[in-house]
Short mmCIF file of C-alpha atoms in Angstrom, two decimals:
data_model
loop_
_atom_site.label_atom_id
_atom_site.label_comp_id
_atom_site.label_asym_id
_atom_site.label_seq_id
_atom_site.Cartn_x
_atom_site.Cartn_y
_atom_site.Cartn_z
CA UNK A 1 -32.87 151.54 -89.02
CA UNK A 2 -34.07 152.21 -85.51
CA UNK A 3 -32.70 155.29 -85.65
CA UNK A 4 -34.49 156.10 -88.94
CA UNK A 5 -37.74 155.13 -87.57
CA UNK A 6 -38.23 158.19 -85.21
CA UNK A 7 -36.91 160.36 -87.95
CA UNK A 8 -38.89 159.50 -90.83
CA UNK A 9 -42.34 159.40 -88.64
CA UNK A 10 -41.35 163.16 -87.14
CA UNK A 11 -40.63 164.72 -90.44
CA UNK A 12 -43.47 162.71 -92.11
CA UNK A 13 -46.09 163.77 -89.49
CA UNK A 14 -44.64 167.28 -90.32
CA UNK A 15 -45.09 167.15 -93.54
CA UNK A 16 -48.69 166.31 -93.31
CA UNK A 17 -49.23 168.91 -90.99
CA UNK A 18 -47.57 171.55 -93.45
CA UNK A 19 -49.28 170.31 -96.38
CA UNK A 20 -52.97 169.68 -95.20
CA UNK A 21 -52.56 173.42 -94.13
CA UNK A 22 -51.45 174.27 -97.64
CA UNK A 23 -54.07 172.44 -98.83
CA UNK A 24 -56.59 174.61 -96.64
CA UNK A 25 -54.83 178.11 -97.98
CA UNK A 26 -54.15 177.43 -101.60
CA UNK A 27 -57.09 176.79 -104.30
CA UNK A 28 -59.34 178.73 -106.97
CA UNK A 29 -58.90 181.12 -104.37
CA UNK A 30 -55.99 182.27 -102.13
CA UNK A 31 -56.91 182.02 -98.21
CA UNK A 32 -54.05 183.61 -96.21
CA UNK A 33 -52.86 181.23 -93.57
CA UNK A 34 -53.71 183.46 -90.59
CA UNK A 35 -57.46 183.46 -91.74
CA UNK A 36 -56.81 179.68 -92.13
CA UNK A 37 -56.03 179.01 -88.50
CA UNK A 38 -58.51 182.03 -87.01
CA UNK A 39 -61.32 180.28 -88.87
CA UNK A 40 -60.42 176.33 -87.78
CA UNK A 41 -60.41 177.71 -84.06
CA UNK A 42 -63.82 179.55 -84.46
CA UNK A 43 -65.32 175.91 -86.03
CA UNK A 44 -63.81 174.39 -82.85
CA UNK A 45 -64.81 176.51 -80.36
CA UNK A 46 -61.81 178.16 -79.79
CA UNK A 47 -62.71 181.68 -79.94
CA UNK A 48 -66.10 183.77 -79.28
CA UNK A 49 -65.59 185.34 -82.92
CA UNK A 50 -68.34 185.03 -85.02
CA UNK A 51 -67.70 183.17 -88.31
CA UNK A 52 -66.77 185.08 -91.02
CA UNK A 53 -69.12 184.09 -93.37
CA UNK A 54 -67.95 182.79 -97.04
CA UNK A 55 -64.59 182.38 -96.16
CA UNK A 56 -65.27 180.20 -93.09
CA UNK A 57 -67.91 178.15 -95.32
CA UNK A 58 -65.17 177.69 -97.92
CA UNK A 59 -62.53 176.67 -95.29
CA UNK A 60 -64.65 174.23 -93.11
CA UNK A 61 -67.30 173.19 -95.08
CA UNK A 62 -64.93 172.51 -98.48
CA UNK A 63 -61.46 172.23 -97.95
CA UNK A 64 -60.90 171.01 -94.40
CA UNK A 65 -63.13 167.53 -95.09
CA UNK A 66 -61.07 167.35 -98.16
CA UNK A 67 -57.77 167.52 -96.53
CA UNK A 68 -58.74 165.29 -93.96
CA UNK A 69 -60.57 162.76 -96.82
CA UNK A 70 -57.29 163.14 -98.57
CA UNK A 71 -54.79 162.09 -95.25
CA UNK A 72 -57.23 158.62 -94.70
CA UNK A 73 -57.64 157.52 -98.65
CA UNK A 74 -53.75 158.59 -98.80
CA UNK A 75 -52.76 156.61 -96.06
CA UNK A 76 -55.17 153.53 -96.50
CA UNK A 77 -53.63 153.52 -100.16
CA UNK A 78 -50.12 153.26 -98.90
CA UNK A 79 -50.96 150.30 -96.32
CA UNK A 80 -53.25 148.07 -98.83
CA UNK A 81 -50.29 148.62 -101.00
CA UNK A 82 -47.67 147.07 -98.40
CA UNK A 83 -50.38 144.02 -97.51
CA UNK A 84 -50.89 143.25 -101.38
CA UNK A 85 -46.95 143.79 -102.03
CA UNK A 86 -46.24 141.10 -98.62
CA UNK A 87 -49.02 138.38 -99.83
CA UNK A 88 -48.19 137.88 -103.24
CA UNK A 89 -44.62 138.69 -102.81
CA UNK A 90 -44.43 140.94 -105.62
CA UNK A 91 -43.21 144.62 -105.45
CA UNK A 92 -45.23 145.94 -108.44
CA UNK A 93 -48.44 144.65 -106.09
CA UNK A 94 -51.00 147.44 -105.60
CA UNK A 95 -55.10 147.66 -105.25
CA UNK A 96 -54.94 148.62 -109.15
CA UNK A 97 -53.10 145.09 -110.16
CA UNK A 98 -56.16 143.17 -108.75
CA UNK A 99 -59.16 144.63 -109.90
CA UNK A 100 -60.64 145.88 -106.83
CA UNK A 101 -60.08 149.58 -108.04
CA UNK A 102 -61.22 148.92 -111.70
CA UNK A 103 -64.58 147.12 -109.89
CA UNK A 104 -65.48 149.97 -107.91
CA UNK A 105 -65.26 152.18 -111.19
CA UNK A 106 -67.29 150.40 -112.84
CA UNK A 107 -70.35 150.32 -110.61
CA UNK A 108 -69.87 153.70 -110.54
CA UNK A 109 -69.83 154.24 -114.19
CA UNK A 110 -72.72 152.07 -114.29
CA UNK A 111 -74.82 154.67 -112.10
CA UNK A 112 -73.36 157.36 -113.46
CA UNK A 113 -74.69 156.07 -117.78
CA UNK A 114 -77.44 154.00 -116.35
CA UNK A 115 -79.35 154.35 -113.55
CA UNK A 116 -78.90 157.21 -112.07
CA UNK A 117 -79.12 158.70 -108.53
CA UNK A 118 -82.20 156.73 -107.08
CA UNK A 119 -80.29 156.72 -103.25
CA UNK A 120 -79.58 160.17 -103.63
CA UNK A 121 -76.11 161.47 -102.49
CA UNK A 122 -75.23 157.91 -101.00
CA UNK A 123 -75.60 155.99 -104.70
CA UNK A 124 -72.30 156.49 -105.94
CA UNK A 125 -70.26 155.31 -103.41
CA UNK A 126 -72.47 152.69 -102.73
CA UNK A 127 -72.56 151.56 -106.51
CA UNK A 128 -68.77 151.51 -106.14
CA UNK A 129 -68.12 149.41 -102.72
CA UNK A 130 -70.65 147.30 -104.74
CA UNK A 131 -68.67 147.16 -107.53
CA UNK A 132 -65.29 146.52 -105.84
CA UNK A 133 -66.81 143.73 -103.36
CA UNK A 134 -68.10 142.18 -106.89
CA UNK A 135 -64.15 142.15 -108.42
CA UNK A 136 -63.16 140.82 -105.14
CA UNK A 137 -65.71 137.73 -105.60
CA UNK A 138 -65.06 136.84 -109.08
CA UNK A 139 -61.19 137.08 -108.00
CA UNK A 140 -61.89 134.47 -105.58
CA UNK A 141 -63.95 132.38 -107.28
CA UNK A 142 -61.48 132.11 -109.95
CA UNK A 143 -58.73 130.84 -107.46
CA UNK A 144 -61.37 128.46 -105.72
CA UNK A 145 -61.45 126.87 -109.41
CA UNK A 146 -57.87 126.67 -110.09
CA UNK A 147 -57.72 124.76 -106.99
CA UNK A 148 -55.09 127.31 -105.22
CA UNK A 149 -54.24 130.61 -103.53
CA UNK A 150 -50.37 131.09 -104.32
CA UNK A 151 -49.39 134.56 -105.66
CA UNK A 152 -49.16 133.78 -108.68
CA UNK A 153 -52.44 132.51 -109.46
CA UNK A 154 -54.10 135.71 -106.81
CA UNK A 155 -52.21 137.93 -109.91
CA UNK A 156 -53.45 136.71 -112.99
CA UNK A 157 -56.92 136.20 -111.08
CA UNK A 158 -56.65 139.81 -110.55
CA UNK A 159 -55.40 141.34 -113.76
CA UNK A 160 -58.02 138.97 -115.37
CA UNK A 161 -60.55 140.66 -113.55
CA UNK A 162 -58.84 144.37 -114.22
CA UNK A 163 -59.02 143.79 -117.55
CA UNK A 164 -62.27 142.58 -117.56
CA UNK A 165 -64.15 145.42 -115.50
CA UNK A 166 -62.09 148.10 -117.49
CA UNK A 167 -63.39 146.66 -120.71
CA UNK A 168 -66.91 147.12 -119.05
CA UNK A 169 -66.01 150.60 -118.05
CA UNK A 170 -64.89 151.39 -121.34
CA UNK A 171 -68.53 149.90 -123.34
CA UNK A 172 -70.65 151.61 -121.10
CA UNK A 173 -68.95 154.75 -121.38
CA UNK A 174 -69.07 154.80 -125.36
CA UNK A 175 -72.54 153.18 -125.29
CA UNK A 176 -74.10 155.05 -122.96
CA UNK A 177 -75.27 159.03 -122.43
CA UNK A 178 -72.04 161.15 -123.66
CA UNK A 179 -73.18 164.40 -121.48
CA UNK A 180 -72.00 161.99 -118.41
CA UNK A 181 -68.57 161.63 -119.46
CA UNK A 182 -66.87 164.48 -117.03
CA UNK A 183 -68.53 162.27 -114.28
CA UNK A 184 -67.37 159.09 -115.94
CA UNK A 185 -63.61 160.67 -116.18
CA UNK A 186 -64.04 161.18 -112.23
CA UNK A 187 -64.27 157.83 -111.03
CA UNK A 188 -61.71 156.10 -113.75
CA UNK A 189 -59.02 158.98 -113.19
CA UNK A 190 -59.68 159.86 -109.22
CA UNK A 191 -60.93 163.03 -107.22
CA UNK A 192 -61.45 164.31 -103.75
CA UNK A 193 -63.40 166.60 -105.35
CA UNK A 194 -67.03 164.33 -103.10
CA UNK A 195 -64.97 165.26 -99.69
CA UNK A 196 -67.94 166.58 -97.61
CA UNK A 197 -68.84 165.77 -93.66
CA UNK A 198 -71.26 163.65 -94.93
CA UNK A 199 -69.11 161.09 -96.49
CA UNK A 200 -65.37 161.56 -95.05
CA UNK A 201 -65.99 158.95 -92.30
CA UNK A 202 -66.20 156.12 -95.31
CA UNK A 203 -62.59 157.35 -96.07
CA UNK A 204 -61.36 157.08 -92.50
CA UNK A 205 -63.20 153.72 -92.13
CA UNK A 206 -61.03 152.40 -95.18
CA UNK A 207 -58.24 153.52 -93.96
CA UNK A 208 -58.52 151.96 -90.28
CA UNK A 209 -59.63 148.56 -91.44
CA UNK A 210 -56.13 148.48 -94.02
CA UNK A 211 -54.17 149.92 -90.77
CA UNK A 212 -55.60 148.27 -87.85
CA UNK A 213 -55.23 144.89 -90.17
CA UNK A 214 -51.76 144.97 -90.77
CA UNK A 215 -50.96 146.03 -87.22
CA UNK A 216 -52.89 143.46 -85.93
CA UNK A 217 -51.13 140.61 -88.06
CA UNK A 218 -47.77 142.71 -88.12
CA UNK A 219 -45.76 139.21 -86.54
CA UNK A 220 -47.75 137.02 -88.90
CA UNK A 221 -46.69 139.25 -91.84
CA UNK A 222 -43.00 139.41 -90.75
CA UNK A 223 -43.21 135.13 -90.65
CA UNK A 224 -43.93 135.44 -94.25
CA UNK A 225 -40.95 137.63 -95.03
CA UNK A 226 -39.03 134.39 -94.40
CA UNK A 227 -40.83 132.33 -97.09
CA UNK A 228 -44.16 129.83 -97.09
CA UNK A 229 -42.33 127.03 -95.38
CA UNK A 230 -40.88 129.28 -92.40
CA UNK A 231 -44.05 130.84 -91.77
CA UNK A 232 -45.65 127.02 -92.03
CA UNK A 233 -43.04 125.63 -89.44
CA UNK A 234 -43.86 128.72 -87.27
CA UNK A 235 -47.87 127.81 -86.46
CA UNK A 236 -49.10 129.78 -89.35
CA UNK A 237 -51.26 128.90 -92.07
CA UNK A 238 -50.24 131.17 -94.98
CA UNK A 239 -53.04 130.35 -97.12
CA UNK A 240 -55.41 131.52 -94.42
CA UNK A 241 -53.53 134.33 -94.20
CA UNK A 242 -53.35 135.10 -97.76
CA UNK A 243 -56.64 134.68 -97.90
CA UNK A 244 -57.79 136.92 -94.77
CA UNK A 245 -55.16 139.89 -96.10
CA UNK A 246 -56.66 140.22 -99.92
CA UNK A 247 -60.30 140.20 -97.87
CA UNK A 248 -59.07 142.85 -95.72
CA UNK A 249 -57.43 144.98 -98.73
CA UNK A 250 -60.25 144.33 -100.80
CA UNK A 251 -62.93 145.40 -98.47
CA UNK A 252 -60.56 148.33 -97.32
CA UNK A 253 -60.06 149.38 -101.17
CA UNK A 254 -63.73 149.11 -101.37
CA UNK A 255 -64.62 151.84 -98.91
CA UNK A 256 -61.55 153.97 -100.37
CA UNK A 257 -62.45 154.27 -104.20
CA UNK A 258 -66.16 154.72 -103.38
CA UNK A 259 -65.60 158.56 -102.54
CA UNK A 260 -62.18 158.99 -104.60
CA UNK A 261 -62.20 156.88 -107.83
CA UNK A 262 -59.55 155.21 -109.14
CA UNK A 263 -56.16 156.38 -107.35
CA UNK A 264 -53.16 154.79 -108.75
CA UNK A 265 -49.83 154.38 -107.83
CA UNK A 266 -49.77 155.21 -104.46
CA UNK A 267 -49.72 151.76 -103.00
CA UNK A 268 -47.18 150.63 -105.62
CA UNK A 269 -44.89 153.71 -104.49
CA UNK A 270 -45.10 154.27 -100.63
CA UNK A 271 -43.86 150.59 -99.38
CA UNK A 272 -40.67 151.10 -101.63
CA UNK A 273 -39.87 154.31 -99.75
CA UNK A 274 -40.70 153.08 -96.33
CA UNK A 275 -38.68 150.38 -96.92
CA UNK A 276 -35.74 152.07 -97.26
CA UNK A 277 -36.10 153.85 -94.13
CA UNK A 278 -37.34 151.36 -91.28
CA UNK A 279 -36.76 147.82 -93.28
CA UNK A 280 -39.48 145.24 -94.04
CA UNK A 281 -40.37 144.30 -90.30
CA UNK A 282 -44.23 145.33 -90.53
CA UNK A 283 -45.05 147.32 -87.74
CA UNK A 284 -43.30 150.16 -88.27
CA UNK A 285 -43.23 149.84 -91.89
CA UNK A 286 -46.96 150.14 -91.67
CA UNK A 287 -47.16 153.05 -89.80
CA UNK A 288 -44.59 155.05 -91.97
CA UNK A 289 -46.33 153.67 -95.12
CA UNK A 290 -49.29 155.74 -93.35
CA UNK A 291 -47.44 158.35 -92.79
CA UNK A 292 -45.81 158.86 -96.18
CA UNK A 293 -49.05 157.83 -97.81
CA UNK A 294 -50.99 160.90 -96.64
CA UNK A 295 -48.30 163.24 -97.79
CA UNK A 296 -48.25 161.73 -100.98
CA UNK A 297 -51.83 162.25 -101.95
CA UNK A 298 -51.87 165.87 -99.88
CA UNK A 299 -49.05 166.93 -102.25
CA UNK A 300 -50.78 165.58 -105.72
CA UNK A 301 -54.43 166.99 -104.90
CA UNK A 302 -52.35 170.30 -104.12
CA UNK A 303 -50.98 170.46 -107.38
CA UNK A 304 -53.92 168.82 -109.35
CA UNK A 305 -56.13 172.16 -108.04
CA UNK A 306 -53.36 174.78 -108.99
CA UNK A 307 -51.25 173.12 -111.74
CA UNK A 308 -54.12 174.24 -114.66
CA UNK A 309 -56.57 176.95 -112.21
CA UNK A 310 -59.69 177.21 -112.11
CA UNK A 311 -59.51 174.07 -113.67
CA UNK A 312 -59.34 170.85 -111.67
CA UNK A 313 -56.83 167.86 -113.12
CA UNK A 314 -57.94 164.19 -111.60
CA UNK A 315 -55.82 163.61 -108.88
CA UNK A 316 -54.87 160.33 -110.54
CA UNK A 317 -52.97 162.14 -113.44
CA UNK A 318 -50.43 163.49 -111.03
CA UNK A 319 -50.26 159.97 -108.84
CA UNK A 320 -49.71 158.32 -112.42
CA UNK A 321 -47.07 160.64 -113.52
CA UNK A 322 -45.03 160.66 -110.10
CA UNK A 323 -45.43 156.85 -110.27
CA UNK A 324 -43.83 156.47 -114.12
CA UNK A 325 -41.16 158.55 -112.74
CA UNK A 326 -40.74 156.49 -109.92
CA UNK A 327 -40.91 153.00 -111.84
CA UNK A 328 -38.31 154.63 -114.03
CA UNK A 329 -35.76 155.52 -111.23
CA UNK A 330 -36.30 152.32 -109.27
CA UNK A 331 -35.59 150.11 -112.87
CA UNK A 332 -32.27 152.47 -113.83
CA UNK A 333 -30.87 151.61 -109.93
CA UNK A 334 -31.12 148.18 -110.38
CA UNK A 335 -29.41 148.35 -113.72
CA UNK A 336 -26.53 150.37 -112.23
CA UNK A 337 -26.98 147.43 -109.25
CA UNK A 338 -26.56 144.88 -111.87
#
């Protein structure tokens, strides 16, 4: 495993390189990689060249924030899904499963068919973090009444309140002004297609709360591995700590879907994969979750802007359809196992 650790976080780092540069190149339109790199160091100051006008724009202005929005929502995913997956001991656990994700799309989607952009660019993500923060309350609330905070009662809070903001989602999208459905398909489905300067740093602010979290807690996490009562006889209080890590995920999530809608899979995938590289001791688990996380959502927003050109697909088709394969794989193994 130690071995593996080095490995995986060398040829994952790598890979993010490779494809954030592919990312940059490849689009509606075809930027050769030399005019890539010559353009990046004339935005950094690199070279006394001036810029070369609309191919500069397109690379720095367009696709760079998106790669960069896609490496922090990608790797934020991947971590929130390892937190979620640790808490509630269950390995189908991901921001999805607990209504934070369906939340933020529905204050979207309430913006979007009702009351449209009164805080200019800023109202949609804000009507989203609203949103998700909102899913994360009524989850609470509902375990405050049921007089517990095991994992099994945080699950069915949370699918209760899935299913409950999806159904609101789903009225206000047939009740409300049809012309808006493209934008409504956006934030239920997922995009990068909001990446700008402007709004990038919510992504990367997501991300480092969900990362700086777990490595912060990595030892407490690992306690819980063990079960409630050897975490209990350890010092640690794993109901405050259950507590503290669907805050943390929740407000991470927030800040994630705000910009990207609703990206599935990705935290249900990556922890699986890491797992079977570096073992379920949290520190390094979380950093190759991070790692593979940011490659994963690179690869998909690569092929949802070339699979159907000049079409765009919702990133979240390709994240769904890599994660039924997944599901699929993992279920025959264990069959085989069994």
């Amino acid at each position: 495993m130690r071995a593996a650790f080095p490995l995986g976080v060398l040829l994952a780092s790598l890979g993010v390189a490779a494809l954030a540069c592919i990312s940059i190149a490849y689009g509606s339109t075809i930027i050769p990689l030399p005019q890539v790199f010559a353009a990046l160091a004339r935005a950094a100051g690199m070279t006394q060249m001036d810029p070369a006008g609309v191919v500069d724009r397109i690379i720095v202005d367009l696709r760079l924030p998106r790669a960069i929005l896609a490496i922090a929502v990608g790797a934020g995913l991947g971590v929130i899904g390892l937190l979620l997956q640790t808490v509630t001991r269950n390995d189908l656990a991901d921001p999805f499963l607990f209504g934070l994700s369906a939340g933020a799309a529905a204050g979207a989607v309430i913006v979007i068919t009702r009351l449209g952009d009164r805080l200019g660019v800023l109202t949609l993500p804000i009507a989203a973090f609203v949103g998700g923060m909102c899913a994360t309350a009524i989850v609470l609330m509902l375990i405050r009444r049921a007089q517990g905070f095991g994992p099994e009662r945080l699950i069915l809070a949370g699918l209760a309140v899935s299913f409950l903001f999806t159904a609101l989602t789903n009225y206000l999208v047939f009740s409300g002004d049809q012309r808006a459905a493209h934008s409504v398909l956006f934030w239920t489905m997922g995009g990068l297609g909001l990446a700008s300067w402007q709004n990038i740093g919510i992504g990367i602010l997501g991300s480092s709360v969900a990362i700086g979290y777990a490595m912060a807690r990595h030892r407490q996490l690992d306690a819980l591995l063990g079960g409630e009562q050897t975490a209990e006889s350890l010092g640690i209080s794993v109901r405050r700590l259950r507590r503290e890590t669907f805050l943390a995920a929740s407000f991470a999530t927030a800040l994630l879907v705000s910009i990207t809608g609703v990206i599935g899979f990705i935290g249900l995938m990556i922890p699986h994969v890491a797992r079977t590289l570096v073992g379920p001791l949290h520190k390094r688990l979380t950093i190759l979750c991070a790692f593979f996380g940011a490659a994963l959502l690179l690869g998909s927003d690569l092929i949802a802007r070339t699979l159907l050109p000049p079409q765009e697909l919702p990133v979240g088709i390709v994240t769904s359809s890599i994660g039924a394969a997944f599901v699929v794989i993992v279920l025959l193994q264990k069959g085989r196992a069994a």
